[in-house]
Amino acid sequence: MSGARKRSGAEESTQERILNAAEQLFAYSGLDGTSVRQIADKADVQVGLINYYFGSKEGLYRAVFTTRAPVVVEERRIGLRMAALEKDPHRRLELIVKAIIVPMLNMRSRDGSNHFSQLLAREPRDPRSVERGIIAEIFDPIALEIIESLKEIWPDRSDAEVHWAYQMIIGVMMYIMSDHGRISRLSGGAADPKNADETLRIILPLVMQGIEGKPTG
Amino acid sequence: MSGARKRSGAEESTQERILNAAEQLFAYSGLDGTSVRQIADKADVQVGLINYYFGSKEGLYRAVFTTRAPVVVEERRIGLRMAALEKDPHRRLELIVKAIIVPMLNMRSRDGSNHFSQLLAREPRDPRSVERGIIAEIFDPIALEIIESLKEIWPDRSDAEVHWAYQMIIGVMMYIMSDHGRISRLSGGAADPKNADETLRIILPLVMQGIEGKPTG
DNA sequence: GGTTTTTTTGAACAAGCGTTCAATTATATT
DNA sequence: AATATAATTGAACGCTTGTTCAAAAAAACC
């Protein structure tokens, strides 16, 4: 039954197998909709090992984020540093927006963690996410860095204006990342977020125009 | 124990009490995170009555949508008809965008159904929502009507462009509706979607500018 | 006022849940 | 080779899950 256990040279550790299975199932069915036994089955592992390695089901949930999220955060940080080198405000802004969106699109097409983007889009939409504090812990710091970068471009804008602009970028991106076929269904296939390049090409000017004009007055 | 059972003249029926309790709990904990016993307790009702009236837990979940959603859909339809009377393209577009956003904001501040907006923002973010088909059944028709209205304003835009513009409006709105304090937390209270008027005042120009410029070229 | 239908009760059902643990096997250390 | 540590097994724990159902109460009907 074990199937793909010791296939290639680089074999997965037990923890990794559990994390991969958990990522996939949590992304599809959520924290409550996934049972530890489902995860254990998919990982080809005994149920007890989940508690042995991760303490609890929620511990495993948290572990998925702490192992996967740093990749996105680091990519964003690099993009932000590159943006800081650009003098032209318009181009600088575009680089900042790209620093936010591109790591997310990358993750979607990356082999090992294509499910994590769904999970990540899902988590902050859950009211109980606030209690867990995962998003606050992992993503608030980089979010504040991004907002600081935006403030440098817009010294005349108020805090609220900058924050709302930021939220608009995140909002559009998150919405598209968490789409499960409705966009394609409604448009008869004309618009499809599965295509990463196309999505960026369309979304970028939409977002740029939205946030670049002076909001009030 | 029963508490607020036969208080005022207009007393709630058993079904209504179950629906209200379900709406609230589903909004906060999701379909899987809510148990029928929690709902029964909150509604001050026997567990069996949920299956008696709604067949199953998912039947109740579905019933919450079919009883609450038509209000939003109808408000949008009315807003769309009003927009059709406006000749100026810019103002027409603004009325269409308002027809999308305002019913959602209204629902948030309405007494009986303030939790439904959270539930509604949550449902399409669940991958299994596609299997349930609730969103497709209830909201696809009005969505297509809105897109048709947009096409009338933009006869030169491609299907994909119009659909992406529509998705951007919905995306920003949904993101803000499903926020659970992060926007306020990050901005130190400067930006807070709890304030409906303020939210519309800020979001409207952001979205308008985003979709009004010609996307490609 | 008696009869039929609807609603409510209270309890039970089997199945699944997350977690624990002693016993066993494998790996690393000395 | 003997010992100590880590990983895995297999089964059990108590509890909650959604659903069912016969019996009792209430409401509607003729």
Short mmCIF file of N, CA and C in Angstrom, two decimals, chain A residues 17-154:
data_model
loop_
_atom_site.label_atom_id
_atom_site.label_comp_id
_atom_site.label_asym_id
_atom_site.label_seq_id
_atom_site.Cartn_x
_atom_site.Cartn_y
_atom_site.Cartn_z
N ARG A 17 6.46 14.34 5.04
CA ARG A 17 5.29 13.68 4.44
C ARG A 17 4.01 14.14 5.11
N ILE A 18 4.08 14.26 6.43
CA ILE A 18 2.90 14.75 7.16
C ILE A 18 2.57 16.19 6.77
N LEU A 19 3.61 17.02 6.71
CA LEU A 19 3.39 18.43 6.36
C LEU A 19 2.79 18.58 4.97
N ASN A 20 3.29 17.79 4.03
CA ASN A 20 2.76 17.88 2.67
C ASN A 20 1.29 17.45 2.60
N ALA A 21 1.01 16.34 3.28
CA ALA A 21 -0.37 15.86 3.28
C ALA A 21 -1.28 16.87 3.96
N ALA A 22 -0.81 17.41 5.08
CA ALA A 22 -1.61 18.37 5.83
C ALA A 22 -1.88 19.63 5.01
N GLU A 23 -0.83 20.13 4.37
CA GLU A 23 -0.97 21.32 3.54
C GLU A 23 -2.09 21.15 2.52
N GLN A 24 -2.05 20.01 1.85
CA GLN A 24 -3.01 19.74 0.80
C GLN A 24 -4.43 19.63 1.34
N LEU A 25 -4.58 18.88 2.42
CA LEU A 25 -5.92 18.65 2.97
C LEU A 25 -6.47 19.89 3.66
N PHE A 26 -5.63 20.59 4.40
CA PHE A 26 -6.08 21.82 5.05
C PHE A 26 -6.50 22.85 4.00
N ALA A 27 -5.75 22.91 2.90
CA ALA A 27 -6.08 23.86 1.85
C ALA A 27 -7.45 23.56 1.26
N TYR A 28 -7.76 22.30 1.12
CA TYR A 28 -9.02 21.94 0.48
C TYR A 28 -10.21 21.93 1.45
N SER A 29 -10.00 21.40 2.64
CA SER A 29 -11.12 21.20 3.56
C SER A 29 -11.06 22.06 4.81
N GLY A 30 -10.02 22.84 4.97
CA GLY A 30 -9.93 23.69 6.15
C GLY A 30 -9.49 22.94 7.39
N LEU A 31 -9.27 23.67 8.45
CA LEU A 31 -8.81 23.07 9.70
C LEU A 31 -9.86 22.12 10.29
N ASP A 32 -11.09 22.56 10.32
CA ASP A 32 -12.15 21.74 10.91
C ASP A 32 -12.60 20.62 9.99
N GLY A 33 -12.53 20.85 8.70
CA GLY A 33 -13.01 19.86 7.74
C GLY A 33 -12.04 18.73 7.48
N THR A 34 -10.85 18.83 8.04
CA THR A 34 -9.84 17.79 7.85
C THR A 34 -9.62 17.03 9.15
N SER A 35 -9.58 15.73 9.08
CA SER A 35 -9.31 14.93 10.28
C SER A 35 -7.87 14.46 10.28
N VAL A 36 -7.34 14.24 11.48
CA VAL A 36 -5.95 13.79 11.57
C VAL A 36 -5.76 12.43 10.90
N ARG A 37 -6.81 11.64 10.87
CA ARG A 37 -6.72 10.34 10.22
C ARG A 37 -6.61 10.46 8.70
N GLN A 38 -7.33 11.43 8.15
CA GLN A 38 -7.18 11.70 6.71
C GLN A 38 -5.73 12.06 6.39
N ILE A 39 -5.18 12.93 7.22
CA ILE A 39 -3.80 13.36 7.00
C ILE A 39 -2.84 12.17 7.12
N ALA A 40 -3.05 11.38 8.18
CA ALA A 40 -2.19 10.22 8.41
C ALA A 40 -2.26 9.26 7.23
N ASP A 41 -3.47 9.03 6.73
CA ASP A 41 -3.64 8.13 5.58
C ASP A 41 -2.88 8.64 4.36
N LYS A 42 -3.07 9.92 4.08
CA LYS A 42 -2.43 10.50 2.90
C LYS A 42 -0.91 10.48 3.02
N ALA A 43 -0.42 10.67 4.24
CA ALA A 43 1.02 10.69 4.46
C ALA A 43 1.58 9.28 4.62
N ASP A 44 0.68 8.28 4.66
CA ASP A 44 1.07 6.89 4.86
C ASP A 44 1.84 6.74 6.18
N VAL A 45 1.15 7.11 7.22
CA VAL A 45 1.77 7.24 8.55
C VAL A 45 0.73 6.91 9.62
N GLN A 46 1.18 6.48 10.77
CA GLN A 46 0.26 6.22 11.88
C GLN A 46 -0.29 7.52 12.46
N VAL A 47 -1.56 7.47 12.91
CA VAL A 47 -2.19 8.68 13.45
C VAL A 47 -1.40 9.30 14.58
N GLY A 48 -0.89 8.44 15.46
CA GLY A 48 -0.20 8.93 16.65
C GLY A 48 1.00 9.81 16.34
N LEU A 49 1.59 9.60 15.18
CA LEU A 49 2.81 10.33 14.85
C LEU A 49 2.56 11.83 14.68
N ILE A 50 1.33 12.18 14.34
CA ILE A 50 1.01 13.60 14.19
C ILE A 50 1.15 14.32 15.53
N ASN A 51 0.62 13.69 16.56
CA ASN A 51 0.76 14.27 17.89
C ASN A 51 2.19 14.15 18.41
N TYR A 52 2.85 13.08 18.01
CA TYR A 52 4.23 12.89 18.44
C TYR A 52 5.13 14.01 17.91
N TYR A 53 4.93 14.36 16.65
CA TYR A 53 5.81 15.37 16.04
C TYR A 53 5.32 16.81 16.21
N PHE A 54 4.00 16.98 16.20
CA PHE A 54 3.50 18.35 16.17
C PHE A 54 2.61 18.71 17.37
N GLY A 55 2.52 17.80 18.33
CA GLY A 55 1.80 18.11 19.55
C GLY A 55 0.30 17.97 19.43
N SER A 56 -0.28 18.65 18.45
CA SER A 56 -1.72 18.61 18.27
C SER A 56 -2.05 18.90 16.80
N LYS A 57 -3.31 18.76 16.49
CA LYS A 57 -3.76 19.05 15.12
C LYS A 57 -3.50 20.51 14.78
N GLU A 58 -3.81 21.39 15.72
CA GLU A 58 -3.57 22.81 15.46
C GLU A 58 -2.07 23.11 15.40
N GLY A 59 -1.30 22.35 16.17
CA GLY A 59 0.15 22.50 16.09
C GLY A 59 0.67 22.18 14.69
N LEU A 60 0.08 21.16 14.09
CA LEU A 60 0.45 20.80 12.73
C LEU A 60 0.03 21.90 11.76
N TYR A 61 -1.19 22.38 11.96
CA TYR A 61 -1.70 23.48 11.12
C TYR A 61 -0.74 24.66 11.16
N ARG A 62 -0.35 25.01 12.36
CA ARG A 62 0.58 26.12 12.55
C ARG A 62 1.93 25.82 11.89
N ALA A 63 2.38 24.57 12.01
CA ALA A 63 3.67 24.17 11.45
C ALA A 63 3.69 24.30 9.93
N VAL A 64 2.55 24.04 9.30
CA VAL A 64 2.48 24.20 7.84
C VAL A 64 2.81 25.65 7.47
N PHE A 65 2.27 26.57 8.24
CA PHE A 65 2.53 27.98 7.95
C PHE A 65 3.98 28.39 8.26
N THR A 66 4.48 27.94 9.37
CA THR A 66 5.82 28.37 9.75
C THR A 66 6.91 27.75 8.87
N THR A 67 6.58 26.66 8.17
CA THR A 67 7.57 26.09 7.27
C THR A 67 7.45 26.65 5.85
N ARG A 68 6.23 27.00 5.46
CA ARG A 68 6.02 27.45 4.08
C ARG A 68 6.07 28.97 3.91
N ALA A 69 5.52 29.68 4.87
CA ALA A 69 5.33 31.12 4.69
C ALA A 69 6.64 31.92 4.53
N PRO A 70 7.70 31.55 5.25
CA PRO A 70 8.92 32.35 5.14
C PRO A 70 9.42 32.54 3.72
N VAL A 71 9.14 31.58 2.84
CA VAL A 71 9.55 31.72 1.44
C VAL A 71 8.88 32.95 0.82
N VAL A 72 7.59 33.07 1.03
CA VAL A 72 6.86 34.22 0.48
C VAL A 72 7.35 35.51 1.09
N VAL A 73 7.48 35.51 2.40
CA VAL A 73 7.89 36.73 3.11
C VAL A 73 9.26 37.19 2.62
N GLU A 74 10.17 36.23 2.47
CA GLU A 74 11.53 36.59 2.04
C GLU A 74 11.55 37.12 0.61
N GLU A 75 10.76 36.49 -0.26
CA GLU A 75 10.66 36.98 -1.65
C GLU A 75 10.12 38.41 -1.68
N ARG A 76 9.16 38.67 -0.83
CA ARG A 76 8.59 40.03 -0.78
C ARG A 76 9.64 41.02 -0.30
N ARG A 77 10.40 40.61 0.69
CA ARG A 77 11.40 41.50 1.25
C ARG A 77 12.46 41.84 0.20
N ILE A 78 12.86 40.85 -0.57
CA ILE A 78 13.83 41.07 -1.64
C ILE A 78 13.26 42.02 -2.69
N GLY A 79 11.99 41.78 -3.07
CA GLY A 79 11.34 42.65 -4.04
C GLY A 79 11.26 44.08 -3.55
N LEU A 80 11.04 44.22 -2.26
CA LEU A 80 10.94 45.54 -1.65
C LEU A 80 12.28 46.27 -1.70
N ARG A 81 13.35 45.53 -1.46
CA ARG A 81 14.69 46.14 -1.50
C ARG A 81 15.04 46.59 -2.92
N MET A 82 14.63 45.77 -3.88
CA MET A 82 14.87 46.15 -5.27
C MET A 82 14.07 47.40 -5.63
N ALA A 83 12.87 47.48 -5.13
CA ALA A 83 12.03 48.64 -5.42
C ALA A 83 12.64 49.92 -4.86
N ALA A 84 13.31 49.78 -3.70
CA ALA A 84 13.88 50.96 -3.04
C ALA A 84 14.98 51.61 -3.87
N LEU A 85 15.57 50.84 -4.77
CA LEU A 85 16.66 51.36 -5.61
C LEU A 85 16.13 52.21 -6.76
N GLU A 86 14.87 52.01 -7.10
CA GLU A 86 14.27 52.73 -8.23
C GLU A 86 13.88 54.15 -7.81
N LYS A 87 14.29 55.14 -8.62
CA LYS A 87 14.02 56.53 -8.25
C LYS A 87 12.64 57.01 -8.71
N ASP A 88 12.30 56.65 -9.95
CA ASP A 88 11.02 57.09 -10.50
C ASP A 88 9.85 56.55 -9.66
N PRO A 89 9.00 57.47 -9.14
CA PRO A 89 7.92 57.05 -8.22
C PRO A 89 6.98 56.02 -8.85
N HIS A 90 6.61 56.24 -10.10
CA HIS A 90 5.68 55.31 -10.76
C HIS A 90 6.27 53.91 -10.87
N ARG A 91 7.51 53.85 -11.32
CA ARG A 91 8.17 52.54 -11.45
C ARG A 91 8.41 51.91 -10.08
N ARG A 92 8.74 52.77 -9.13
CA ARG A 92 8.95 52.26 -7.77
C ARG A 92 7.67 51.60 -7.25
N LEU A 93 6.56 52.30 -7.46
CA LEU A 93 5.27 51.76 -7.01
C LEU A 93 4.97 50.43 -7.69
N GLU A 94 5.24 50.40 -8.97
CA GLU A 94 4.99 49.15 -9.70
C GLU A 94 5.82 48.00 -9.14
N LEU A 95 7.05 48.30 -8.78
CA LEU A 95 7.90 47.25 -8.21
C LEU A 95 7.40 46.80 -6.84
N ILE A 96 6.87 47.74 -6.08
CA ILE A 96 6.33 47.37 -4.78
C ILE A 96 5.11 46.47 -4.95
N VAL A 97 4.23 46.85 -5.86
CA VAL A 97 3.04 46.02 -6.11
C VAL A 97 3.46 44.64 -6.58
N LYS A 98 4.44 44.60 -7.45
CA LYS A 98 4.93 43.30 -7.91
C LYS A 98 5.54 42.49 -6.77
N ALA A 99 6.21 43.20 -5.87
CA ALA A 99 6.81 42.50 -4.72
C ALA A 99 5.75 41.83 -3.86
N ILE A 100 4.55 42.39 -3.89
CA ILE A 100 3.45 41.79 -3.13
C ILE A 100 2.84 40.62 -3.87
N ILE A 101 2.57 40.83 -5.15
CA ILE A 101 1.77 39.86 -5.90
C ILE A 101 2.59 38.69 -6.43
N VAL A 102 3.76 38.98 -6.97
CA VAL A 102 4.51 37.93 -7.67
C VAL A 102 4.87 36.73 -6.79
N PRO A 103 5.35 36.94 -5.55
CA PRO A 103 5.66 35.76 -4.73
C PRO A 103 4.46 34.83 -4.54
N MET A 104 3.29 35.42 -4.47
CA MET A 104 2.07 34.62 -4.32
C MET A 104 1.79 33.83 -5.60
N LEU A 105 1.94 34.49 -6.74
CA LEU A 105 1.72 33.79 -8.01
C LEU A 105 2.78 32.71 -8.22
N ASN A 106 4.02 33.03 -7.83
CA ASN A 106 5.09 32.04 -7.92
C ASN A 106 4.76 30.78 -7.14
N MET A 107 4.30 31.00 -5.92
CA MET A 107 4.00 29.88 -5.04
C MET A 107 2.97 28.95 -5.65
N ARG A 108 2.03 29.58 -6.35
CA ARG A 108 0.97 28.79 -6.96
C ARG A 108 1.51 27.81 -7.99
N SER A 109 2.52 28.26 -8.72
CA SER A 109 3.03 27.39 -9.78
C SER A 109 4.22 26.55 -9.32
N ARG A 110 4.66 26.79 -8.08
CA ARG A 110 5.77 25.98 -7.57
C ARG A 110 5.28 24.58 -7.24
N ASP A 111 6.13 23.60 -7.48
CA ASP A 111 5.73 22.21 -7.34
C ASP A 111 5.24 21.85 -5.94
N GLY A 112 6.13 21.98 -4.98
CA GLY A 112 5.84 21.46 -3.65
C GLY A 112 4.75 22.19 -2.91
N SER A 113 4.57 23.49 -3.21
CA SER A 113 3.70 24.28 -2.33
C SER A 113 2.57 24.98 -3.07
N ASN A 114 2.06 24.30 -4.12
CA ASN A 114 0.98 24.94 -4.86
C ASN A 114 -0.32 24.97 -4.06
N HIS A 115 -0.42 24.12 -3.07
CA HIS A 115 -1.62 24.14 -2.23
C HIS A 115 -1.55 25.19 -1.14
N PHE A 116 -0.35 25.58 -0.81
CA PHE A 116 -0.20 26.52 0.29
C PHE A 116 -0.81 27.88 -0.04
N SER A 117 -0.76 28.28 -1.30
CA SER A 117 -1.35 29.56 -1.67
C SER A 117 -2.84 29.57 -1.37
N GLN A 118 -3.50 28.44 -1.59
CA GLN A 118 -4.92 28.35 -1.26
C GLN A 118 -5.14 28.43 0.25
N LEU A 119 -4.28 27.71 0.96
CA LEU A 119 -4.40 27.72 2.42
C LEU A 119 -4.16 29.12 2.97
N LEU A 120 -3.16 29.78 2.41
CA LEU A 120 -2.81 31.12 2.86
C LEU A 120 -3.91 32.14 2.54
N ALA A 121 -4.58 31.93 1.42
CA ALA A 121 -5.68 32.83 1.07
C ALA A 121 -6.89 32.58 1.94
N ARG A 122 -6.95 31.40 2.50
CA ARG A 122 -8.11 30.98 3.27
C ARG A 122 -8.04 31.42 4.74
N GLU A 123 -6.87 31.28 5.30
CA GLU A 123 -6.69 31.49 6.73
C GLU A 123 -7.21 32.85 7.24
N PRO A 124 -6.81 33.98 6.65
CA PRO A 124 -7.25 35.25 7.23
C PRO A 124 -8.74 35.53 7.03
N ARG A 125 -9.41 34.73 6.24
CA ARG A 125 -10.85 34.88 6.01
C ARG A 125 -11.66 34.18 7.11
N ASP A 126 -10.99 33.41 7.93
CA ASP A 126 -11.65 32.71 9.03
C ASP A 126 -11.63 33.60 10.27
N PRO A 127 -12.80 33.89 10.83
CA PRO A 127 -12.86 34.75 12.03
C PRO A 127 -11.98 34.24 13.16
N ARG A 128 -11.86 32.93 13.29
CA ARG A 128 -11.07 32.39 14.38
C ARG A 128 -9.57 32.50 14.13
N SER A 129 -9.23 32.95 12.92
CA SER A 129 -7.82 33.19 12.60
C SER A 129 -7.20 34.19 13.56
N VAL A 130 -8.02 35.13 14.03
CA VAL A 130 -7.53 36.14 14.95
C VAL A 130 -7.02 35.50 16.24
N GLU A 131 -7.79 34.53 16.76
CA GLU A 131 -7.37 33.81 17.97
C GLU A 131 -6.06 33.06 17.73
N ARG A 132 -5.97 32.43 16.58
CA ARG A 132 -4.75 31.66 16.29
C ARG A 132 -3.55 32.60 16.16
N GLY A 133 -3.74 33.74 15.54
CA GLY A 133 -2.67 34.73 15.46
C GLY A 133 -1.56 34.42 14.48
N ILE A 134 -1.80 33.42 13.64
CA ILE A 134 -0.76 33.01 12.69
C ILE A 134 -0.43 34.13 11.71
N ILE A 135 -1.46 34.71 11.13
CA ILE A 135 -1.26 35.77 10.13
C ILE A 135 -0.57 36.97 10.77
N ALA A 136 -1.05 37.36 11.92
CA ALA A 136 -0.45 38.51 12.61
C ALA A 136 1.04 38.27 12.86
N GLU A 137 1.34 37.08 13.33
CA GLU A 137 2.72 36.75 13.69
C GLU A 137 3.65 36.72 12.47
N ILE A 138 3.18 36.11 11.41
CA ILE A 138 4.06 35.90 10.26
C ILE A 138 4.01 37.05 9.26
N PHE A 139 2.83 37.61 9.03
CA PHE A 139 2.70 38.54 7.92
C PHE A 139 2.57 40.01 8.31
N ASP A 140 2.23 40.30 9.54
CA ASP A 140 2.13 41.71 9.92
C ASP A 140 3.45 42.47 9.74
N PRO A 141 4.59 41.89 10.12
CA PRO A 141 5.85 42.63 9.96
C PRO A 141 6.13 43.04 8.52
N ILE A 142 6.03 42.11 7.58
CA ILE A 142 6.31 42.45 6.19
C ILE A 142 5.25 43.41 5.65
N ALA A 143 4.02 43.27 6.13
CA ALA A 143 2.96 44.19 5.71
C ALA A 143 3.31 45.62 6.11
N LEU A 144 3.81 45.77 7.31
CA LEU A 144 4.17 47.11 7.78
C LEU A 144 5.38 47.66 7.01
N GLU A 145 6.28 46.77 6.62
CA GLU A 145 7.41 47.21 5.79
C GLU A 145 6.92 47.73 4.44
N ILE A 146 5.97 47.01 3.87
CA ILE A 146 5.42 47.43 2.59
C ILE A 146 4.75 48.80 2.73
N ILE A 147 3.99 48.95 3.79
CA ILE A 147 3.28 50.21 4.01
C ILE A 147 4.27 51.37 4.19
N GLU A 148 5.38 51.08 4.86
CA GLU A 148 6.42 52.11 5.01
C GLU A 148 6.97 52.52 3.64
N SER A 149 7.17 51.51 2.79
CA SER A 149 7.65 51.81 1.44
C SER A 149 6.67 52.66 0.67
N LEU A 150 5.40 52.38 0.85
CA LEU A 150 4.37 53.17 0.17
C LEU A 150 4.36 54.61 0.68
N LYS A 151 4.56 54.75 1.97
CA LYS A 151 4.56 56.10 2.56
C LYS A 151 5.70 56.95 2.00
N GLU A 152 6.81 56.31 1.67
CA GLU A 152 7.93 57.05 1.09
C GLU A 152 7.56 57.64 -0.27
N ILE A 153 6.77 56.90 -1.00
CA ILE A 153 6.33 57.40 -2.32
C ILE A 153 5.27 58.48 -2.16
N TRP A 154 4.43 58.31 -1.14
CA TRP A 154 3.31 59.23 -0.93
C TRP A 154 3.45 60.00 0.38
#
